[in-house]
Short mmCIF file of C-alpha atoms in Angstrom, two decimals:
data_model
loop_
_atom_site.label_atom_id
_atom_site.label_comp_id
_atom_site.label_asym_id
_atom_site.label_seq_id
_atom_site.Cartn_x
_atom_site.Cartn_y
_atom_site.Cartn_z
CA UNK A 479 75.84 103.74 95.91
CA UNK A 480 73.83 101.00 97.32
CA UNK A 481 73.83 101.15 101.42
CA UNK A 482 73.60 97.54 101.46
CA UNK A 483 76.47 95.66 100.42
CA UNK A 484 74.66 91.78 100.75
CA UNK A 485 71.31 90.78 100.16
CA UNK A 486 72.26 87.55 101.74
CA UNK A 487 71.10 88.38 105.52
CA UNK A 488 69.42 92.18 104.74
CA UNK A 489 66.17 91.51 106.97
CA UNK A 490 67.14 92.95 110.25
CA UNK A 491 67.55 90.10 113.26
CA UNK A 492 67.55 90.65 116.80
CA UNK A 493 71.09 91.06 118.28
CA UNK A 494 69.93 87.55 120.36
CA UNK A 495 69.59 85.62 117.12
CA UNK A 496 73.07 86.85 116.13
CA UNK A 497 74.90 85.88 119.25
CA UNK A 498 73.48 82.29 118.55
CA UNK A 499 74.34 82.50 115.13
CA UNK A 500 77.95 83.79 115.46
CA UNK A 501 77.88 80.68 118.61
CA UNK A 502 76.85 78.16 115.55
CA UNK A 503 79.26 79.65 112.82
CA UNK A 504 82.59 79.20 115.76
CA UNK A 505 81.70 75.49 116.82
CA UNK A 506 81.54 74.52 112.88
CA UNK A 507 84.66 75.74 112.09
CA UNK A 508 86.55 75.06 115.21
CA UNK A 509 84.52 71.57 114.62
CA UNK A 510 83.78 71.39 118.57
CA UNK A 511 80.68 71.12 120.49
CA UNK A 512 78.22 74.48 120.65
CA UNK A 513 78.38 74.17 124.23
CA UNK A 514 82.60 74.54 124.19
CA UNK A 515 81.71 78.02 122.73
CA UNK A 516 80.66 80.52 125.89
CA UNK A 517 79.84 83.88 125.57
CA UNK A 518 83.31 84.38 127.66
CA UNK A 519 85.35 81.99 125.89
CA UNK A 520 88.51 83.77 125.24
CA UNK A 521 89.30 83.62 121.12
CA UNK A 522 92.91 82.53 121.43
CA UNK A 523 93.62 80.87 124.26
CA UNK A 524 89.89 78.89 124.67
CA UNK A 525 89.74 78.40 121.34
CA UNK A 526 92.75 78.50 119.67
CA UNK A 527 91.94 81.37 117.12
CA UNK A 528 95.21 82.41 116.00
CA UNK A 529 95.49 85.32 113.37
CA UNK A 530 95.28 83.85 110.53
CA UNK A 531 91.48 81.57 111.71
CA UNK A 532 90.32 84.97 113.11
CA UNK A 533 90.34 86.46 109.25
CA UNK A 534 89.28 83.22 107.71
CA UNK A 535 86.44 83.41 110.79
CA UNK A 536 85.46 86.91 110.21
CA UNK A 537 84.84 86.64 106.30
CA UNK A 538 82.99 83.52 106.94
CA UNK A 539 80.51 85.60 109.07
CA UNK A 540 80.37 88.18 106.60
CA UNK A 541 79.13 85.96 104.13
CA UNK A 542 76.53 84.18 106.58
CA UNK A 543 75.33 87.52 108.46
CA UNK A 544 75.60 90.03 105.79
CA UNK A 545 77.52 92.76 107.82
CA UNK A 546 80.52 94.38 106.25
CA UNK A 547 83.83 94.44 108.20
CA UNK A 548 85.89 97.55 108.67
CA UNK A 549 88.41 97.15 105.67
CA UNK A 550 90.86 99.78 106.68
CA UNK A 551 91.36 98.03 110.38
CA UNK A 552 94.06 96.02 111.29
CA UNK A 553 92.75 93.06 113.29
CA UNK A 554 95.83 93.47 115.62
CA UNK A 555 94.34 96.59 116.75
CA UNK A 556 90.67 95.15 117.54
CA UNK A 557 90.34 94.41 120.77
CA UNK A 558 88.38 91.21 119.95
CA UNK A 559 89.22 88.85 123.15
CA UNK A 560 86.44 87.27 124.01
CA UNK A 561 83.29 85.52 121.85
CA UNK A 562 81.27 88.70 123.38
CA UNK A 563 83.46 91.23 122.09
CA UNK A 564 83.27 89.51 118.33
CA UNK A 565 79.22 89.46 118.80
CA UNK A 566 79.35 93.18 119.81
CA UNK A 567 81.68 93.81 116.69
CA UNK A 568 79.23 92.47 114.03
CA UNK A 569 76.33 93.68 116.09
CA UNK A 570 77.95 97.08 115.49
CA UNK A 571 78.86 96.50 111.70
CA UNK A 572 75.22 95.22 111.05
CA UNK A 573 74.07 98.51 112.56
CA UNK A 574 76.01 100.80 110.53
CA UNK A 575 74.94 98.80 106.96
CA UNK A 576 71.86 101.31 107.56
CA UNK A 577 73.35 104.32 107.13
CA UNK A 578 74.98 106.05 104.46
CA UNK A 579 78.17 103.91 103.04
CA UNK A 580 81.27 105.56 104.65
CA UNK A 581 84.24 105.26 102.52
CA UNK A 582 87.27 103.84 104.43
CA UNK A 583 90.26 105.92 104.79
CA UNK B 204 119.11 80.60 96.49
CA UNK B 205 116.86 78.44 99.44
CA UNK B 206 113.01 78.14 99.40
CA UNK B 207 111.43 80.27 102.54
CA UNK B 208 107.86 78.64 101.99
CA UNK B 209 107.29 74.47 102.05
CA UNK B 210 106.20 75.24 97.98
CA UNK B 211 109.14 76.73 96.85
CA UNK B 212 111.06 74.24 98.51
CA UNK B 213 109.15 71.49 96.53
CA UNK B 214 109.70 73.45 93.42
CA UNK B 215 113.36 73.26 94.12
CA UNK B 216 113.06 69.45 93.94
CA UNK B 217 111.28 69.27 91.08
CA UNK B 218 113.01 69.35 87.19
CA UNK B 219 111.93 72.95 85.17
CA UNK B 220 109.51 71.22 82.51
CA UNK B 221 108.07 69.94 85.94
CA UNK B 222 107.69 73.46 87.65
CA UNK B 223 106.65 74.74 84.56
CA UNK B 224 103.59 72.12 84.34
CA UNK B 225 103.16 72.49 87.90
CA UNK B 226 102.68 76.48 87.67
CA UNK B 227 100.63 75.89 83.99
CA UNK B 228 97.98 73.64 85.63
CA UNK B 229 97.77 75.66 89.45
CA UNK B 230 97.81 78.90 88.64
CA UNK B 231 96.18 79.06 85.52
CA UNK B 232 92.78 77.61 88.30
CA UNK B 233 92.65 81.07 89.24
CA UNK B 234 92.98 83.25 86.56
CA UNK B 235 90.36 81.31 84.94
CA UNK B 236 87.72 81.96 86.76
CA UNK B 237 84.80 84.17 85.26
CA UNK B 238 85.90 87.77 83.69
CA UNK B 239 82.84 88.93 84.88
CA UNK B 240 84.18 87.93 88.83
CA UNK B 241 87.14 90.25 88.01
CA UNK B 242 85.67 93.15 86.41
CA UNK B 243 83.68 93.50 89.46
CA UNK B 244 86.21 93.39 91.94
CA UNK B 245 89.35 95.09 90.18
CA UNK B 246 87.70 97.86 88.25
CA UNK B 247 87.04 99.21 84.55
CA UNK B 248 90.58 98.18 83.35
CA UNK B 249 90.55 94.75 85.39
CA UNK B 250 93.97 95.39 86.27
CA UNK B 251 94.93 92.62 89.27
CA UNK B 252 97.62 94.41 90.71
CA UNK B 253 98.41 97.70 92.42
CA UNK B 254 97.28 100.99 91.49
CA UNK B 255 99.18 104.11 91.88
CA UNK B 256 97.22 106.59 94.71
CA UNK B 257 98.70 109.95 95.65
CA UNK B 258 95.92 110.56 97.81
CA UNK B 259 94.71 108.09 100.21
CA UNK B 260 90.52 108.93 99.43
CA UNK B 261 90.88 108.15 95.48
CA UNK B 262 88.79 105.81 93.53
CA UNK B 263 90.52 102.59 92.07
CA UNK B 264 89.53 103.68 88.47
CA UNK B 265 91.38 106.91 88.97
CA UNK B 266 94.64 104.78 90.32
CA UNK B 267 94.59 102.45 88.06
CA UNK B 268 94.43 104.74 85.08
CA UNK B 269 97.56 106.52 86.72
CA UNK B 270 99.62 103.21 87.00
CA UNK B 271 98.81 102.29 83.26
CA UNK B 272 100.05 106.23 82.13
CA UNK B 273 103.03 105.56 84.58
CA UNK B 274 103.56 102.09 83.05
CA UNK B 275 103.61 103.33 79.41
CA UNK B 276 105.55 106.25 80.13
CA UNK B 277 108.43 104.19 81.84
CA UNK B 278 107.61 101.67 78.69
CA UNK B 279 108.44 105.03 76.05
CA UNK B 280 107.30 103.02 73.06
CA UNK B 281 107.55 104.59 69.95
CA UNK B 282 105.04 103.29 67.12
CA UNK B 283 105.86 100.32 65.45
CA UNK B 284 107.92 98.93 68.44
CA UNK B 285 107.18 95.88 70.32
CA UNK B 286 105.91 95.09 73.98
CA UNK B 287 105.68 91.45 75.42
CA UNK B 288 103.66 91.38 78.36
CA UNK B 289 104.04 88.27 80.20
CA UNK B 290 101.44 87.33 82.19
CA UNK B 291 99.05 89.91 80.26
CA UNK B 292 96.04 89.21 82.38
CA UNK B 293 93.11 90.99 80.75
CA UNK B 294 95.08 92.71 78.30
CA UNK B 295 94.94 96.39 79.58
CA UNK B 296 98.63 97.13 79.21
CA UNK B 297 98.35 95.80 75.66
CA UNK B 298 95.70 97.65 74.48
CA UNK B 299 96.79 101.08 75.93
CA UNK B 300 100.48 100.66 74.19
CA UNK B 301 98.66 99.69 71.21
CA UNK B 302 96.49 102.46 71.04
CA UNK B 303 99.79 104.49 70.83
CA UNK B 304 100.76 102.16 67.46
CA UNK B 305 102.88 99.77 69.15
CA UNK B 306 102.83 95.80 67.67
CA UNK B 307 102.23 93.78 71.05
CA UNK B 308 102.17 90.39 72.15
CA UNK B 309 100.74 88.62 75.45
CA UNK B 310 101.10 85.60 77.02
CA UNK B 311 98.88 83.84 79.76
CA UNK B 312 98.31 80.88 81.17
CA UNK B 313 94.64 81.27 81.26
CA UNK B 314 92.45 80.53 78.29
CA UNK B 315 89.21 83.08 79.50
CA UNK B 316 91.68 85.76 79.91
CA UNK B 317 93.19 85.63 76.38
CA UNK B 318 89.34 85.35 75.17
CA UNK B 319 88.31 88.63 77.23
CA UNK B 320 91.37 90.28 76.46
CA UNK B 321 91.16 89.84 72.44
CA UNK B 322 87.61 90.84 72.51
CA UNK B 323 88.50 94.05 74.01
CA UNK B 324 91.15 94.85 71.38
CA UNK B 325 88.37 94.13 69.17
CA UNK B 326 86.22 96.19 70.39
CA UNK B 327 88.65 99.04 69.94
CA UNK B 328 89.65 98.06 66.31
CA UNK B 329 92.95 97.07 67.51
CA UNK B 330 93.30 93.31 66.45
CA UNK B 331 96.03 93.89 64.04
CA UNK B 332 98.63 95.20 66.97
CA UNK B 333 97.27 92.51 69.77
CA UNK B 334 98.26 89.19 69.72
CA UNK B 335 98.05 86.85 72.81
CA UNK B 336 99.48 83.22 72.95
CA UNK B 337 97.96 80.99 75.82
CA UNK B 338 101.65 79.94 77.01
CA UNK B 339 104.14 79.38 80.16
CA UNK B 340 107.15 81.86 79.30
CA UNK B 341 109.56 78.72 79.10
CA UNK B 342 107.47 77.67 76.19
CA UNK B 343 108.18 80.85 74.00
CA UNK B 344 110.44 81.22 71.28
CA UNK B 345 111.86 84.75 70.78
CA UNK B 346 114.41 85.72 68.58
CA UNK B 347 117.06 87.58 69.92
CA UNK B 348 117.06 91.24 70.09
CA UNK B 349 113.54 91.77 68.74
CA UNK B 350 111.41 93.08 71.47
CA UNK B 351 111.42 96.86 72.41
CA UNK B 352 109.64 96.47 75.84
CA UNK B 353 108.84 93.37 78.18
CA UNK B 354 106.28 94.26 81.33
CA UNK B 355 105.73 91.74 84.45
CA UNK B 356 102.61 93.71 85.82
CA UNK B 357 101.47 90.98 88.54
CA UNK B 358 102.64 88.04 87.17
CA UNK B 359 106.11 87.16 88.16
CA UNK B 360 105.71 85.94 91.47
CA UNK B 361 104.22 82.77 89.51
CA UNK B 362 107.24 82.25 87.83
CA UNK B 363 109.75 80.03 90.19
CA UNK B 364 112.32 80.16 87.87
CA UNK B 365 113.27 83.63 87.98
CA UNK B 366 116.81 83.01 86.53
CA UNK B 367 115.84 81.66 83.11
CA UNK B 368 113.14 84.25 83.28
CA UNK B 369 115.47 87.37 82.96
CA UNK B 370 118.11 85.30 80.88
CA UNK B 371 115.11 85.24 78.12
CA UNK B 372 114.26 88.69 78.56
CA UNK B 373 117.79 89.99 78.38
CA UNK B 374 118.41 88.04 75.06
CA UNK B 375 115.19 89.12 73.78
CA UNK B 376 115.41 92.98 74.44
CA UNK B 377 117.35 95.08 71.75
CA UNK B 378 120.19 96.96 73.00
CA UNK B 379 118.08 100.03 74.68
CA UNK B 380 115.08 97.86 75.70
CA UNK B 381 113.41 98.12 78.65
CA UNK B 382 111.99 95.61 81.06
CA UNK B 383 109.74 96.53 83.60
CA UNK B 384 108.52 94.57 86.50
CA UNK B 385 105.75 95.70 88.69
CA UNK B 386 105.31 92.86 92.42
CA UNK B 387 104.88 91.57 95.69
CA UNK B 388 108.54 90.96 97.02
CA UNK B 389 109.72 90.03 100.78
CA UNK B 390 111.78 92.23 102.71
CA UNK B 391 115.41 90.86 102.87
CA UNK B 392 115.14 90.78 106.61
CA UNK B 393 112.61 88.42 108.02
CA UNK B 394 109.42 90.07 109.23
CA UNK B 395 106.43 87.80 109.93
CA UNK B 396 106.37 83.85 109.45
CA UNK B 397 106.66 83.49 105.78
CA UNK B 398 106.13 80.09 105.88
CA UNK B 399 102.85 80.28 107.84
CA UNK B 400 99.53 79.04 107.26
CA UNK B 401 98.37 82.89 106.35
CA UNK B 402 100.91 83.07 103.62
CA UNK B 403 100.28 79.52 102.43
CA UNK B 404 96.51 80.52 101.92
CA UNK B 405 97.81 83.12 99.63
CA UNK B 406 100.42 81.60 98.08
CA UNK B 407 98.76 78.33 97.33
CA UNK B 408 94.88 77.67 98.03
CA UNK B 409 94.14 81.18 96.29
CA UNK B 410 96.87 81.22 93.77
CA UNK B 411 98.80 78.13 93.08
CA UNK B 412 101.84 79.13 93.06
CA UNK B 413 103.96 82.23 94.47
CA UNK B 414 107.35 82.26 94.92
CA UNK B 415 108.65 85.82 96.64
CA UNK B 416 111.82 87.28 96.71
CA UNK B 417 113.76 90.33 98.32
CA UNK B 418 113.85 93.20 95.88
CA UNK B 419 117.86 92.86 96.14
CA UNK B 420 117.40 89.07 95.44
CA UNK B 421 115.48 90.11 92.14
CA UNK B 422 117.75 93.11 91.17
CA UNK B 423 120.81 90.90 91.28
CA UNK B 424 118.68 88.58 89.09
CA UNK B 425 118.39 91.48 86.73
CA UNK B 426 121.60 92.57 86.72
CA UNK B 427 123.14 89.06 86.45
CA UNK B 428 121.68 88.46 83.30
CA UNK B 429 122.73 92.17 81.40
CA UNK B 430 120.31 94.38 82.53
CA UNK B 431 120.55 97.74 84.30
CA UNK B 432 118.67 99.31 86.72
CA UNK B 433 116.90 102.52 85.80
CA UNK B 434 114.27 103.13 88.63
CA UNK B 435 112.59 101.24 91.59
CA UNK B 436 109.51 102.26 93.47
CA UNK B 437 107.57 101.34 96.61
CA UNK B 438 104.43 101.04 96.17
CA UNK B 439 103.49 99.01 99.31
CA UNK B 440 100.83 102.22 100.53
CA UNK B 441 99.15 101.87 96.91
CA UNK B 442 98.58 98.49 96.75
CA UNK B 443 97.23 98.30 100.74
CA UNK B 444 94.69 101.20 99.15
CA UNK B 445 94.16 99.00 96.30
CA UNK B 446 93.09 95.96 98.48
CA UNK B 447 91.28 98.10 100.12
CA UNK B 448 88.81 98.92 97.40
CA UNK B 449 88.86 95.01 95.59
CA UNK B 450 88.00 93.42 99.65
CA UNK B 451 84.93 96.23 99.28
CA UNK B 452 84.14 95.26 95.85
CA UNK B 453 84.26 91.56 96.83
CA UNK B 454 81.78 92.70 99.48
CA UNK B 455 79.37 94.66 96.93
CA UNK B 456 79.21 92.17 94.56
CA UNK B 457 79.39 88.58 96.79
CA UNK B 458 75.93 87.57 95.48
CA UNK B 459 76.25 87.82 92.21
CA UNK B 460 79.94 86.26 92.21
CA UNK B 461 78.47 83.48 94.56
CA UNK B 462 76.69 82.54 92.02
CA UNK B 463 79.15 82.57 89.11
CA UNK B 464 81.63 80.40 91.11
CA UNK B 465 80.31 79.09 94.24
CA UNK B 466 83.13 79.73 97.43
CA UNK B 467 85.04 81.89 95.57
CA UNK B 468 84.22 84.95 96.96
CA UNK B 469 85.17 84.14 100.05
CA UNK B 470 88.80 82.98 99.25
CA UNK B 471 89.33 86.16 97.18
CA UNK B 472 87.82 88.46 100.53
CA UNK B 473 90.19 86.27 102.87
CA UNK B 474 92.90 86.01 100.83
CA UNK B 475 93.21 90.00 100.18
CA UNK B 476 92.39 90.34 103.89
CA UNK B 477 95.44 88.34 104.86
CA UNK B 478 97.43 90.27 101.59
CA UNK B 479 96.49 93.35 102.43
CA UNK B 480 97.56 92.81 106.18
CA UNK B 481 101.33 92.25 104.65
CA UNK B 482 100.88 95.40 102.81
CA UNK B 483 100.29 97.41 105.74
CA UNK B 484 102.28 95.94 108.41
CA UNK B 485 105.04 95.61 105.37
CA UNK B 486 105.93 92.37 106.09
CA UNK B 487 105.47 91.87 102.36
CA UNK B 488 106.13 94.92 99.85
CA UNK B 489 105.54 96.11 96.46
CA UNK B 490 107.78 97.42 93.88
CA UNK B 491 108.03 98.69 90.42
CA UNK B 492 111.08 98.04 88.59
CA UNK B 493 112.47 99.52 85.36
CA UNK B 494 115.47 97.82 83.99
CA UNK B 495 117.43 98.73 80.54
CA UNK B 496 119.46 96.53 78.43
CA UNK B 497 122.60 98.84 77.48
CA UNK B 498 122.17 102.42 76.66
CA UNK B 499 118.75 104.10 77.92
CA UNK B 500 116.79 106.91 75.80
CA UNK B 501 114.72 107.66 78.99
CA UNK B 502 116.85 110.05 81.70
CA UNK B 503 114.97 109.15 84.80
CA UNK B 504 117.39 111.98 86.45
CA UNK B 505 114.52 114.62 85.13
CA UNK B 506 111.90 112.98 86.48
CA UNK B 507 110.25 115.54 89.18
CA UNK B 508 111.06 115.29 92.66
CA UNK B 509 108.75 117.84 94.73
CA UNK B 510 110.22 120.54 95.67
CA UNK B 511 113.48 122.13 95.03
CA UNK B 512 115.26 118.79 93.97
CA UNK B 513 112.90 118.91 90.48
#
């Protein structure tokens, strides 16, 4: 089984260029300025992110970054606050897409 | 009975020829969508609904085979009787009880599925016992006491009016016939917003029309129209597994159904995200039903029980 699951995004970028990119992706789909979207801006009550635009949100990124979400999670139980914890999460999903597929429980 | 999404209550305003064109023209959209797409994402039988897992770590192949053996065996069709599926998808359940002789017959709303589903029973020499009419249920003609077997496997949430739908079935089945229904159902008592923007995604931009009910709201549905209940089961940890492996799938294959139908893949990953999330938190659940209309041959009593109770 392949270790990759997208060849949209496989080259490897610097965790930098993701931050940006993850920046872009929020202020299109919240339509709203790049600048209104910090590093600290808090998910839900900056930005309005309520459940339901946090899973629309995270398969969008998916798509556009490659990475592979953890299916078996419940996003309830991610403790995704802040713009900087949702960079670290895909930062940490890209990293894993090298290793050996894990198969979710 | 009052609508708990802003759909259903439209569909309450509208006539039935009008719900009925309303549910041909959206939810057929989905269905129609490239075989290929599906057989990607739900697995060699292309089954889109739940599989049956008794452990947590098996493969969908190995769950869905289960819930097709589980199906026919609550089905017990001898040879020569007849199965309508309704909502027959791509055709598994059809071909399986046809394997074992039965006649069958299978409606859907979608003209690729019927195509897919036919070729298959081709494939396996099986054309003579597989029939499948592109129809809504309301358009078919059955005469009464003729069918042996009628299976829902996924399909009846589409159906708004549930009523009618068992009131056909019941004068359909002979005396003995089973009916088995296999879906997503609310719990009685409110858990979650049902009328939120999450299950509106569902419900609506992914597949056109849904229309829920409590699992007591169904059985008194059933049993309203002449049929008894035989056996229910939850199957609300199968089908979170299930999602489980078709969200993966989605994930494995998003180039190659990208390019088949452009967006797609990402409704189907967020709205099985969003499903799946019901599943587990159970603030939606999943049942299989097995009704009889009069006497039963099956004796679900001496069906095992682990343990001492078998």
């Amino acid at each position: 089984m392949s270790a990759d699951f997208n060849v949209a995004g496989s080259t490897a970028r610097p965790a930098t260029d993701v931050a940006i990119a993850i920046r872009e992706i929020l202020a299109e789909y919240l339509d709203r300025p790049l600048d209104d979207i910090r590093f600290d801006s808090h998910l839900e009550h900056d930005l309005a992110l309520d459940s339901f635009a946090l899973i629309e949100l995270t398969v969008v990124l998916e798509t556009r970054l490659g990475f592979s979400g953890d299916v078996a999670a419940d996003p309830h139980d991610f403790t995704l606050r802040t713009v900087a914890d949702l960079v670290t999460y895909v930062n940490e999903r890209l990293a894993t897409r090298r290793g050996p597929h894990a198969s979710q429980p | 009975m009052t609508g708990r999404t802003v759909a259903e209550r439209e569909a309450l305003q509208r006539t039935t020829e009008a719900q009925r064109e309303h549910e041909r023209r959206l939810v057929a959209h989905h269905y129609e969508h490239s075989p290929e797409i599906f057989k990607m994402v739900l697995g060699r039988e292309v089954l889109y609904s739940t599989g049956v897992f008794v452990r947590e770590d098996e493969d969908l192949d190995t769950a869905q085979d289960r819930k097709l053996d589980r199906i026919a065996a609550k089905l017990d069709l001898k040879p020569q009787q007849r199965l309508l599926d309704v909502g027959c998808g791509w055709g598994s359940i059809l071909l399986r009880a046809a394997a074992r002789g039965a006649s069958t017959l299978g409606v859907t709303l979608s003209a690729p599925q019927r195509e897919a589903a036919l070729a298959r029973a081709a494939e396996r020499g099986l054309s003579d016992r597989v029939r499948i009419d592109l129809a809504h249920i309301d358009d078919l003609t059955i005469a009464p006491e003729s069918i042996d077997a009628v299976v829902f496997s996924g399909s009846i949430v589409h159906m708004h009016n549930r009523e009618a739908v068992y009131e056909k079935v019941a004068a359909a089945l002979r005396p003995g016939g089973r009916v088995l229904v296999s879906d997503c159902f609310f719990p009685q008592q409110a858990r979650g917003d049902r009328n939120s923007k999450a299950t509106g995604y569902i419900f609506v931009t992914a597949l056109g029309y849904c229309r829920l009910l409590s699992l007591s709201e169904e059985l008194a549905l059933m049993e309203r129209a002449g049929i008894d209940i035989l056996h229910v089961e939850d199957l609300t940890r199968s089908y979170v597994l299930t999602v489980n492996h078709w969200i993966d799938n989605v994930r494995r294959h998003r180039d190659r159904i990208e390019a088949l139908a452009p967006g797609f893949a990402q409704i189907l990953q967020t709205y099985m995200t969003i499903g799946r999330l019901s599943f587990h938190r159970r603030t939606a659940l999943e049942y299989m039903v097995l009704g009889v209309k009069g006497r039963p041959s099956l004796n679900v009593g001496a069906w095992p029980i682990p343990g001492p109770a078998a």
